[in-house]
């Protein structure tokens, strides 16, 4: 199930993922201090998603599982896409509220398109990350943790926190599986890996996380952002993703 | 003296009718458009072509800084004639409207709907106290991509805020002559190349001088994933050479 995402198809793909809307969460970790968040909607959130991003030689890769759940307790959708293209050479992976994420993606796309029309050139990844951080901080989105990947002069990766923090990094993870993902990433990450190596690495990391995080799982979505655009692929199981991408590594 | 004082009462505010039912401010705005350098639009089978002639009043002026045809979205562009400052504001209104439509409905806006949104906005300025009408007209060209098959469309929005759908149209200086030319040239089953040539020939009707590629702006809004494309100066020169040799 491999699909090449061109700009024109973006709107239609987004409509598909709306079908998974509801009160679902691609849940983010609960507060570590054990205190309940005062906001009710946050109290629902326990565990859920694993998303990650890695920068390589000429590529920035995003990967995520495909499970949407209610508080990590009940699986509401097994084929939720947590990675969306937002510009020709930019994509975002999200953990948190499904409704916030879908609304956020539409808004970011519109803002980046307006930027392109007004400036006569696409926004840099840094600009997109700044806009995204601003939207999270000042906009109506509450439960959202993002990893933004893109290519301008070079590939770049940004993590955008729940309060709107924007930090550039070489690799990042978010969601309830993030500790597991970071464990695997710390071991496997090297600078300037090739596309096939990173794709394989990213799928292994998602697989590791889904093995031990009960609220991550079902499948894997993989997006490789290069100068040619966003190459988005979905695998039915994390195992299948590992098998397919490890074969490609020379 | 008496008559001019009489008339002045009706042309101060655009919200005021004259006794014979005219809105002088709107008519003056149309006059401003007719004094502007012309823009034309031609609908082909698989694309809409927008072209404009620019007044580059000094060799020191950068021709690219005089913008007459503006990309509004992946499937839309707008050409203007009249006051450039007013047109720029309308272009931004158009860009915001098309993105708002994507935000709300997650689909690209239809050309006709965008023309009507712009027309609503322009009309408001002819009826609101304290404002003056836009001294610019627009040609809104693009593709309807929501109906399953891509359909090229072209609309004119004039300073009164009325939208008109056209197969080929002109705004600005020499509009009537260009229209006559288009009426004779029009062929409703023709491709991109024909439309580009026809658009440039239409612009040539508006001036006694030869058209120079540097002062022309040509954009096509096409299907097959082409989007809004700008013709390079070299390409425009090639087309002019072909048109001239016929």
Coordinates of C-alpha atoms in Angstrom, one line a residue:
Chain A
X1 CA 0.0 0.0 0.0
X2 CA 2.4 2.5 -1.2
X3 CA 1.3 6.0 -2.2
X4 CA 3.1 8.9 -3.5
X5 CA 1.6 12.1 -2.1
X6 CA 1.3 14.9 -4.5
X7 CA 0.0 18.3 -3.4
X8 CA -3.3 17.8 -5.2
X9 CA -4.2 14.7 -3.3
X10 CA -3.5 16.1 0.1
X11 CA -7.1 17.4 0.6
X12 CA -8.6 14.0 -0.3
X13 CA -6.3 12.1 2.0
X14 CA -7.2 14.4 4.8
X15 CA -10.9 13.6 4.3
X16 CA -10.1 9.9 4.8
X17 CA -8.5 10.5 8.1
X18 CA -11.5 12.6 9.3
X19 CA -13.4 9.3 9.4
X20 CA -11.5 8.4 12.4
X21 CA -12.6 11.5 14.3
X22 CA -14.4 11.5 17.7
X23 CA -13.1 11.9 21.2
X24 CA -10.1 9.8 20.3
X25 CA -6.6 10.5 21.4
X26 CA -3.3 9.7 20.0
X27 CA -2.4 9.9 23.6
X28 CA 0.6 11.6 25.1
X29 CA 2.2 10.6 28.4
X30 CA 0.4 11.4 31.7
X31 CA 2.0 13.9 34.0
X32 CA 4.9 12.3 35.7
X33 CA 4.2 13.9 39.1
X34 CA 1.1 11.8 39.4
X35 CA -1.1 14.8 39.7
X36 CA -4.3 15.0 37.8
X37 CA -4.5 17.7 35.2
X38 CA -7.2 20.2 36.1
X39 CA -8.5 20.1 32.5
X40 CA -10.9 17.2 32.3
X41 CA -10.0 16.5 28.7
X42 CA -6.4 16.0 29.7
X43 CA -7.3 13.6 32.5
X44 CA -8.6 11.2 29.9
X45 CA -5.2 11.1 28.2
X46 CA -3.1 8.2 29.5
X47 CA -1.0 6.5 26.9
X48 CA -1.2 5.9 23.2
X49 CA 0.9 7.0 20.3
X50 CA 4.4 6.5 19.2
X51 CA 5.7 9.0 16.7
X52 CA 9.3 9.8 15.8
X53 CA 11.5 11.6 13.3
X54 CA 15.1 11.2 12.2
X55 CA 17.3 13.4 10.0
X56 CA 19.7 11.8 7.5
X57 CA 22.0 12.8 4.6
X58 CA 19.4 14.1 2.2
X59 CA 16.2 13.1 3.9
X60 CA 14.0 13.6 7.0
X61 CA 11.9 10.7 8.0
X62 CA 8.8 10.5 10.1
X63 CA 7.2 7.3 11.4
X64 CA 4.2 6.5 13.6
X65 CA 1.9 3.7 14.7
X66 CA -1.7 3.7 13.5
X67 CA -3.7 3.1 16.7
X68 CA -6.2 5.7 17.9
X69 CA -7.6 5.0 21.4
X70 CA -9.7 6.4 24.2
X71 CA -7.2 7.0 27.0
X72 CA -5.1 4.1 25.8
X73 CA -7.9 1.8 27.1
X74 CA -10.0 1.2 24.0
X75 CA -8.9 1.1 20.5
X76 CA -11.2 3.3 18.5
X77 CA -9.4 3.0 15.1
X78 CA -6.7 0.7 13.9
X79 CA -5.9 2.6 10.7
X80 CA -5.4 6.1 11.9
X81 CA -2.9 8.2 10.0
X82 CA -0.8 10.3 12.3
X83 CA 1.5 11.8 9.7
X84 CA 0.2 14.3 7.2
X85 CA 2.0 16.3 4.5
X86 CA 1.6 20.0 5.1
X87 CA 3.6 21.4 2.1
X88 CA 5.4 20.0 -0.9
X89 CA 8.5 19.1 1.1
X90 CA 7.1 19.1 4.7
X91 CA 5.2 16.7 6.8
X92 CA 4.1 16.6 10.4
X93 CA 3.6 13.6 12.9
X94 CA 1.3 14.2 15.8
X95 CA 0.4 12.7 19.1
X96 CA -2.5 13.9 21.3
X97 CA -6.1 14.7 20.5
X98 CA -7.3 13.6 17.0
X99 CA -9.7 16.5 16.7
X100 CA -7.0 19.0 17.6
X101 CA -4.5 17.4 15.2
X102 CA -6.9 17.3 12.2
X103 CA -7.9 20.9 12.7
X104 CA -4.3 21.9 13.3
X105 CA -3.1 20.3 10.1
X106 CA -5.7 22.1 8.0
X107 CA -4.8 25.4 9.5
X108 CA -1.0 24.9 9.1
X109 CA -1.5 23.9 5.4
X110 CA -3.6 27.0 4.8
X111 CA -1.0 29.2 6.5
X112 CA 1.9 27.7 4.5
X113 CA 0.0 28.1 1.3
X114 CA -0.7 31.7 2.0
X115 CA 3.0 32.2 2.8
X116 CA 3.9 30.7 -0.5
X117 CA 1.5 32.9 -2.4
X118 CA 2.5 36.1 -0.6
X119 CA 6.3 35.4 -0.7
X120 CA 6.5 33.7 -4.1
X121 CA 8.5 30.9 -2.5
X122 CA 7.8 28.1 -0.1
X123 CA 8.3 28.6 3.7
X124 CA 11.6 27.2 5.1
X125 CA 11.2 24.4 7.6
X126 CA 12.3 26.8 10.4
X127 CA 9.5 29.2 9.4
X128 CA 7.0 26.4 9.3
X129 CA 8.1 25.2 12.8
X130 CA 7.7 28.8 14.1
X131 CA 4.2 29.0 12.7
X132 CA 3.3 25.6 14.0
X133 CA 4.7 26.5 17.5
X134 CA 2.7 29.7 17.5
X135 CA -0.5 27.9 16.5
X136 CA 0.0 25.4 19.4
X137 CA 0.8 28.2 21.9
X138 CA -1.9 30.7 20.9
X139 CA -4.4 28.7 18.9
X140 CA -7.3 26.6 20.2
X141 CA -5.3 23.4 20.2
X142 CA -4.7 22.0 23.6
X143 CA -3.4 18.4 23.4
X144 CA -0.9 18.2 20.7
X145 CA 2.7 17.1 20.4
X146 CA 4.3 17.4 17.0
X147 CA 7.4 16.3 15.1
X148 CA 7.8 18.4 12.0
X149 CA 10.1 17.2 9.2
X150 CA 11.0 19.0 6.0
X151 CA 13.6 19.8 3.4
X152 CA 14.6 23.3 2.2
X153 CA 18.4 23.8 1.6
X154 CA 18.9 20.7 3.8
X155 CA 16.7 18.3 5.7
X156 CA 15.5 19.5 9.1
X157 CA 13.5 18.2 12.1
X158 CA 11.7 20.1 14.8
X159 CA 9.9 18.9 17.9
X160 CA 7.0 21.1 19.0
X161 CA 5.8 20.6 22.5
X162 CA 2.4 20.9 24.1
X163 CA 3.0 24.5 25.2
X164 CA 4.3 25.5 21.8
X165 CA 8.0 25.1 22.4
X166 CA 10.0 24.7 19.1
X167 CA 13.3 22.8 19.2
X168 CA 15.5 21.7 16.3
X169 CA 17.0 18.3 16.7
X170 CA 18.5 15.4 14.8
X171 CA 16.0 12.8 16.1
X172 CA 12.9 13.0 18.2
X173 CA 10.0 11.0 19.6
X174 CA 6.6 11.8 21.1
X175 CA 3.6 10.1 22.5
X176 CA 3.2 7.5 25.2
X177 CA 5.8 5.2 23.5
X178 CA 8.4 8.0 23.5
X179 CA 10.5 6.5 26.3
X180 CA 10.7 3.2 24.4
X181 CA 11.3 5.0 21.2
X182 CA 14.1 7.1 22.6
X183 CA 15.8 4.1 24.1
X184 CA 15.9 2.5 20.6
X185 CA 16.8 5.7 18.9
X186 CA 19.8 6.5 21.2
X187 CA 21.2 3.1 20.3
X188 CA 20.6 3.1 16.6
X189 CA 21.0 6.8 15.5
X190 CA 24.0 7.9 13.6
X191 CA 24.5 11.1 11.7
X192 CA 24.1 11.2 7.9
X193 CA 22.4 7.8 7.4
X194 CA 21.0 7.0 3.9
X195 CA 17.3 7.0 3.1
X196 CA 16.9 3.2 3.2
X197 CA 18.8 3.0 6.5
X198 CA 16.7 5.6 8.2
X199 CA 13.5 4.1 6.9
X200 CA 14.5 0.7 8.3
X201 CA 15.7 2.3 11.6
X202 CA 12.4 4.2 12.0
X203 CA 10.3 1.1 11.4
X204 CA 12.3 -0.9 14.0
X205 CA 11.9 1.9 16.5
X206 CA 8.1 1.9 16.0
X207 CA 8.1 -1.8 16.3
X208 CA 10.0 -1.8 19.6
X209 CA 7.6 0.7 21.1
X210 CA 4.5 -1.1 19.9
X211 CA 5.8 -4.3 21.5
X212 CA 5.8 -2.9 25.0
X213 CA 3.4 0.1 24.9
X214 CA -0.1 -1.3 24.9
X215 CA -1.7 1.8 23.4
X216 CA 0.6 1.9 20.4
X217 CA 0.3 -0.6 17.6
X218 CA -1.7 -2.0 14.7
X219 CA 0.3 -0.7 11.8
X220 CA 3.1 1.7 10.8
X221 CA 3.0 4.9 8.7
X222 CA 6.3 6.0 7.2
X223 CA 7.0 9.3 5.5
X224 CA 10.3 10.2 3.8
X225 CA 10.7 13.8 3.0
X226 CA 13.3 14.6 0.3
X227 CA 13.9 17.3 -2.3
X228 CA 11.5 15.3 -4.5
X229 CA 8.6 15.6 -2.1
X230 CA 6.8 13.6 0.6
X231 CA 6.8 9.8 0.1
X232 CA 4.2 8.4 2.4
X233 CA 3.7 4.7 2.9
X234 CA 1.5 2.6 5.2
X235 CA 2.1 -1.0 6.5
X236 CA -0.6 -3.2 7.9
X237 CA 1.6 -4.3 10.9
X238 CA 4.8 -3.0 12.5
X239 CA 6.4 -6.3 11.7
X240 CA 5.6 -5.9 8.0
X241 CA 7.1 -2.5 8.0
X242 CA 10.3 -3.8 9.6
X243 CA 10.5 -6.7 7.1
X244 CA 9.8 -4.5 4.0
X245 CA 12.2 -1.7 4.9
X246 CA 15.1 -3.9 6.2
X247 CA 15.1 -5.7 2.8
X248 CA 15.8 -2.4 1.1
X249 CA 19.0 -1.8 3.1
X250 CA 22.0 -2.7 0.9
Chain B
X1 CA -21.6 76.6 -12.9
X2 CA -25.0 75.7 -11.7
X3 CA -25.1 72.3 -13.3
X4 CA -21.6 71.3 -12.0
X5 CA -22.6 72.3 -8.5
X6 CA -25.7 70.2 -9.0
X7 CA -23.8 67.2 -10.2
X8 CA -21.2 67.4 -7.4
X9 CA -23.8 66.6 -4.8
X10 CA -24.2 63.2 -6.4
X11 CA -20.6 62.2 -7.0
X12 CA -19.2 63.0 -3.6
X13 CA -20.2 59.8 -1.8
X14 CA -20.5 56.5 -3.7
X15 CA -23.6 55.6 -1.7
X16 CA -25.7 58.3 -3.3
X17 CA -27.8 57.8 -6.4
X18 CA -28.2 60.6 -9.0
X19 CA -31.8 61.4 -9.9
X20 CA -31.5 59.3 -13.0
X21 CA -30.3 56.3 -11.0
X22 CA -26.6 56.4 -11.6
X23 CA -23.8 55.9 -9.1
X24 CA -21.2 58.3 -10.4
X25 CA -18.4 57.0 -8.1
X26 CA -18.8 53.6 -9.6
X27 CA -18.7 55.0 -13.1
X28 CA -15.6 56.9 -12.3
X29 CA -14.1 53.7 -11.0
X30 CA -14.9 52.0 -14.3
X31 CA -13.2 54.9 -16.0
X32 CA -10.1 54.3 -13.9
X33 CA -10.1 50.7 -15.1
X34 CA -10.4 51.7 -18.7
X35 CA -7.4 53.9 -18.4
X36 CA -5.3 51.0 -17.0
X37 CA -3.0 48.8 -19.0
X38 CA -5.1 45.8 -20.3
X39 CA -5.3 42.3 -19.0
X40 CA -7.0 39.4 -21.0
X41 CA -8.2 35.9 -20.3
X42 CA -8.9 33.0 -22.6
X43 CA -10.4 29.6 -21.8
X44 CA -9.0 26.6 -23.6
X45 CA -10.0 22.9 -23.4
X46 CA -7.7 22.1 -20.5
X47 CA -6.5 25.4 -19.1
X48 CA -7.3 29.1 -18.6
X49 CA -4.7 31.6 -19.9
X50 CA -4.3 35.0 -18.2
X51 CA -2.1 37.6 -19.9
X52 CA -1.3 41.3 -19.2
X53 CA 0.5 44.2 -20.7
X54 CA 2.5 46.2 -18.2
X55 CA 3.4 49.9 -18.4
X56 CA 7.1 50.1 -17.7
X57 CA 7.6 53.8 -17.7
X58 CA 11.4 53.9 -17.3
X59 CA 14.2 51.7 -18.2
X60 CA 15.3 51.9 -14.6
X61 CA 12.1 50.3 -13.4
X62 CA 12.3 46.5 -12.8
X63 CA 9.6 45.1 -15.0
X64 CA 9.0 42.1 -12.7
X65 CA 8.1 44.6 -9.9
X66 CA 5.0 45.6 -11.9
X67 CA 2.7 42.7 -11.1
X68 CA -0.5 42.3 -13.0
X69 CA -1.2 38.5 -12.9
X70 CA -1.2 37.0 -9.4
X71 CA -1.3 33.3 -8.3
X72 CA -4.1 32.9 -5.8
X73 CA -4.0 29.2 -5.1
X74 CA -2.8 26.0 -6.8
X75 CA -5.7 26.2 -9.3
X76 CA -6.4 29.9 -9.4
X77 CA -4.9 33.2 -10.6
X78 CA -6.1 36.7 -10.9
X79 CA -5.3 39.4 -13.5
X80 CA -6.0 43.0 -12.9
X81 CA -6.4 46.4 -14.6
X82 CA -6.8 49.8 -13.1
X83 CA -5.3 51.1 -9.9
X84 CA -2.6 48.6 -9.0
X85 CA -2.8 49.5 -5.3
X86 CA -6.5 48.6 -5.1
X87 CA -5.9 45.4 -7.1
X88 CA -3.2 44.3 -4.7
X89 CA -5.7 44.5 -1.8
X90 CA -8.2 42.5 -3.8
X91 CA -5.6 39.8 -4.6
X92 CA -5.0 39.3 -0.9
X93 CA -8.7 39.1 -0.2
X94 CA -8.8 36.4 -2.9
X95 CA -5.9 34.5 -1.4
X96 CA -7.5 34.6 2.1
X97 CA -10.9 33.6 0.7
X98 CA -9.4 30.5 -1.1
X99 CA -7.5 29.4 2.0
X100 CA -10.6 30.0 4.2
X101 CA -12.5 27.7 1.9
X102 CA -9.9 25.0 2.2
X103 CA -9.9 25.3 6.0
X104 CA -13.7 25.1 6.2
X105 CA -14.4 22.5 3.6
X106 CA -11.1 20.8 2.9
X107 CA -11.5 21.3 -0.8
X108 CA -10.2 23.9 -3.4
X109 CA -12.7 26.7 -4.0
X110 CA -14.5 26.8 -7.4
X111 CA -13.6 29.7 -9.7
X112 CA -17.2 31.0 -9.8
X113 CA -17.5 30.9 -6.0
X114 CA -14.2 32.9 -5.6
X115 CA -15.4 35.4 -8.2
X116 CA -18.7 35.8 -6.3
X117 CA -16.9 36.2 -3.0
X118 CA -14.7 38.9 -4.5
X119 CA -17.8 40.5 -6.1
X120 CA -19.5 40.6 -2.7
X121 CA -16.5 42.4 -1.2
X122 CA -16.3 44.9 -4.1
X123 CA -20.0 45.6 -4.0
X124 CA -19.9 46.3 -0.3
X125 CA -17.5 49.2 -1.0
X126 CA -20.1 50.8 -3.3
X127 CA -22.8 50.9 -0.5
X128 CA -20.9 51.4 2.7
X129 CA -20.7 55.0 4.0
X130 CA -17.2 56.5 4.0
X131 CA -15.7 54.1 1.5
X132 CA -14.9 54.4 -2.1
X133 CA -15.3 51.7 -4.8
X134 CA -12.2 49.7 -5.9
X135 CA -10.6 51.4 -8.9
X136 CA -9.7 48.0 -10.3
X137 CA -11.3 45.2 -12.3
X138 CA -10.2 41.6 -12.1
X139 CA -10.2 38.6 -14.3
X140 CA -10.4 35.4 -12.1
X141 CA -9.1 32.4 -14.0
X142 CA -8.7 28.9 -13.0
X143 CA -9.9 25.3 -12.8
X144 CA -12.9 23.9 -11.1
X145 CA -11.4 20.7 -9.6
X146 CA -14.2 19.6 -7.4
X147 CA -16.6 18.2 -10.0
X148 CA -14.6 15.1 -10.8
X149 CA -13.2 16.5 -14.1
X150 CA -11.2 19.6 -14.2
X151 CA -13.0 22.5 -15.9
X152 CA -11.3 25.7 -16.9
X153 CA -13.3 28.9 -16.1
X154 CA -12.9 32.6 -16.4
X155 CA -14.8 35.4 -14.6
X156 CA -14.7 39.1 -14.6
X157 CA -15.3 41.2 -11.5
X158 CA -15.9 44.9 -12.3
X159 CA -15.9 47.9 -9.8
X160 CA -19.6 47.7 -9.3
X161 CA -19.2 44.2 -7.8
X162 CA -20.9 42.3 -10.6
X163 CA -19.4 38.9 -11.7
X164 CA -19.5 37.9 -15.3
X165 CA -18.5 34.5 -16.8
X166 CA -16.6 34.6 -20.1
X167 CA -15.0 32.3 -22.6
X168 CA -12.5 35.1 -23.4
X169 CA -12.5 38.5 -21.9
X170 CA -10.5 41.7 -21.6
X171 CA -10.3 44.5 -19.0
X172 CA -8.6 47.9 -19.1
X173 CA -7.5 49.9 -22.1
X174 CA -9.0 48.9 -25.5
X175 CA -11.4 46.4 -24.1
X176 CA -14.0 46.8 -26.8
X177 CA -11.5 46.2 -29.6
X178 CA -10.1 43.1 -27.9
X179 CA -13.6 41.8 -27.4
X180 CA -14.4 42.1 -31.1
X181 CA -11.1 40.3 -31.9
X182 CA -11.9 37.5 -29.4
X183 CA -15.5 37.1 -30.8
X184 CA -14.0 36.6 -34.3
X185 CA -11.2 34.3 -33.0
X186 CA -13.1 32.2 -30.6
X187 CA -13.1 28.5 -31.0
X188 CA -14.5 26.4 -28.2
X189 CA -12.4 23.3 -28.8
X190 CA -8.9 24.5 -28.7
X191 CA -5.8 23.9 -26.7
X192 CA -3.3 25.7 -24.5
X193 CA -1.0 26.9 -27.3
X194 CA -4.0 28.4 -29.2
X195 CA -5.2 30.2 -26.0
X196 CA -1.7 31.7 -25.3
X197 CA -1.4 32.9 -28.9
X198 CA -5.0 34.3 -28.9
X199 CA -4.4 36.1 -25.6
X200 CA -1.2 37.8 -26.9
X201 CA -2.9 38.7 -30.1
X202 CA -5.7 40.2 -28.1
X203 CA -3.2 42.3 -26.2
X204 CA -1.6 43.4 -29.5
X205 CA -4.9 44.9 -30.5
X206 CA -4.7 47.4 -27.7
X207 CA -1.5 49.1 -28.9
X208 CA 0.0 50.4 -32.1
X209 CA 3.5 49.5 -30.9
X210 CA 5.0 46.0 -31.1
X211 CA 4.5 44.0 -27.9
X212 CA 7.8 43.4 -26.1
X213 CA 8.2 40.2 -24.1
X214 CA 9.6 42.0 -21.0
X215 CA 6.4 44.0 -20.6
X216 CA 4.1 41.0 -20.8
X217 CA 3.0 38.6 -18.1
X218 CA 1.5 35.3 -19.1
X219 CA 0.2 32.6 -16.8
X220 CA -1.6 29.4 -17.5
X221 CA -3.8 27.6 -15.0
X222 CA -3.9 24.1 -16.3
X223 CA -5.1 20.6 -15.5
X224 CA -2.9 17.5 -15.5
X225 CA -1.4 18.7 -12.3
X226 CA 0.1 21.7 -14.0
X227 CA -1.2 24.3 -11.6
X228 CA -0.4 27.9 -12.1
X229 CA 2.5 28.3 -14.5
X230 CA 4.3 31.4 -15.6
X231 CA 5.7 31.6 -19.1
X232 CA 9.3 32.7 -19.2
X233 CA 10.2 35.8 -21.2
X234 CA 12.0 33.6 -23.8
X235 CA 8.8 31.5 -24.2
X236 CA 6.7 34.7 -24.6
X237 CA 9.2 35.9 -27.2
X238 CA 8.9 32.6 -29.1
X239 CA 5.1 32.8 -29.1
X240 CA 5.2 36.5 -30.3
X241 CA 7.5 35.5 -33.1
X242 CA 5.1 32.7 -34.2
X243 CA 2.1 35.0 -34.0
X244 CA 3.9 37.7 -35.9
X245 CA 5.0 35.4 -38.7
X246 CA 1.4 34.2 -39.4

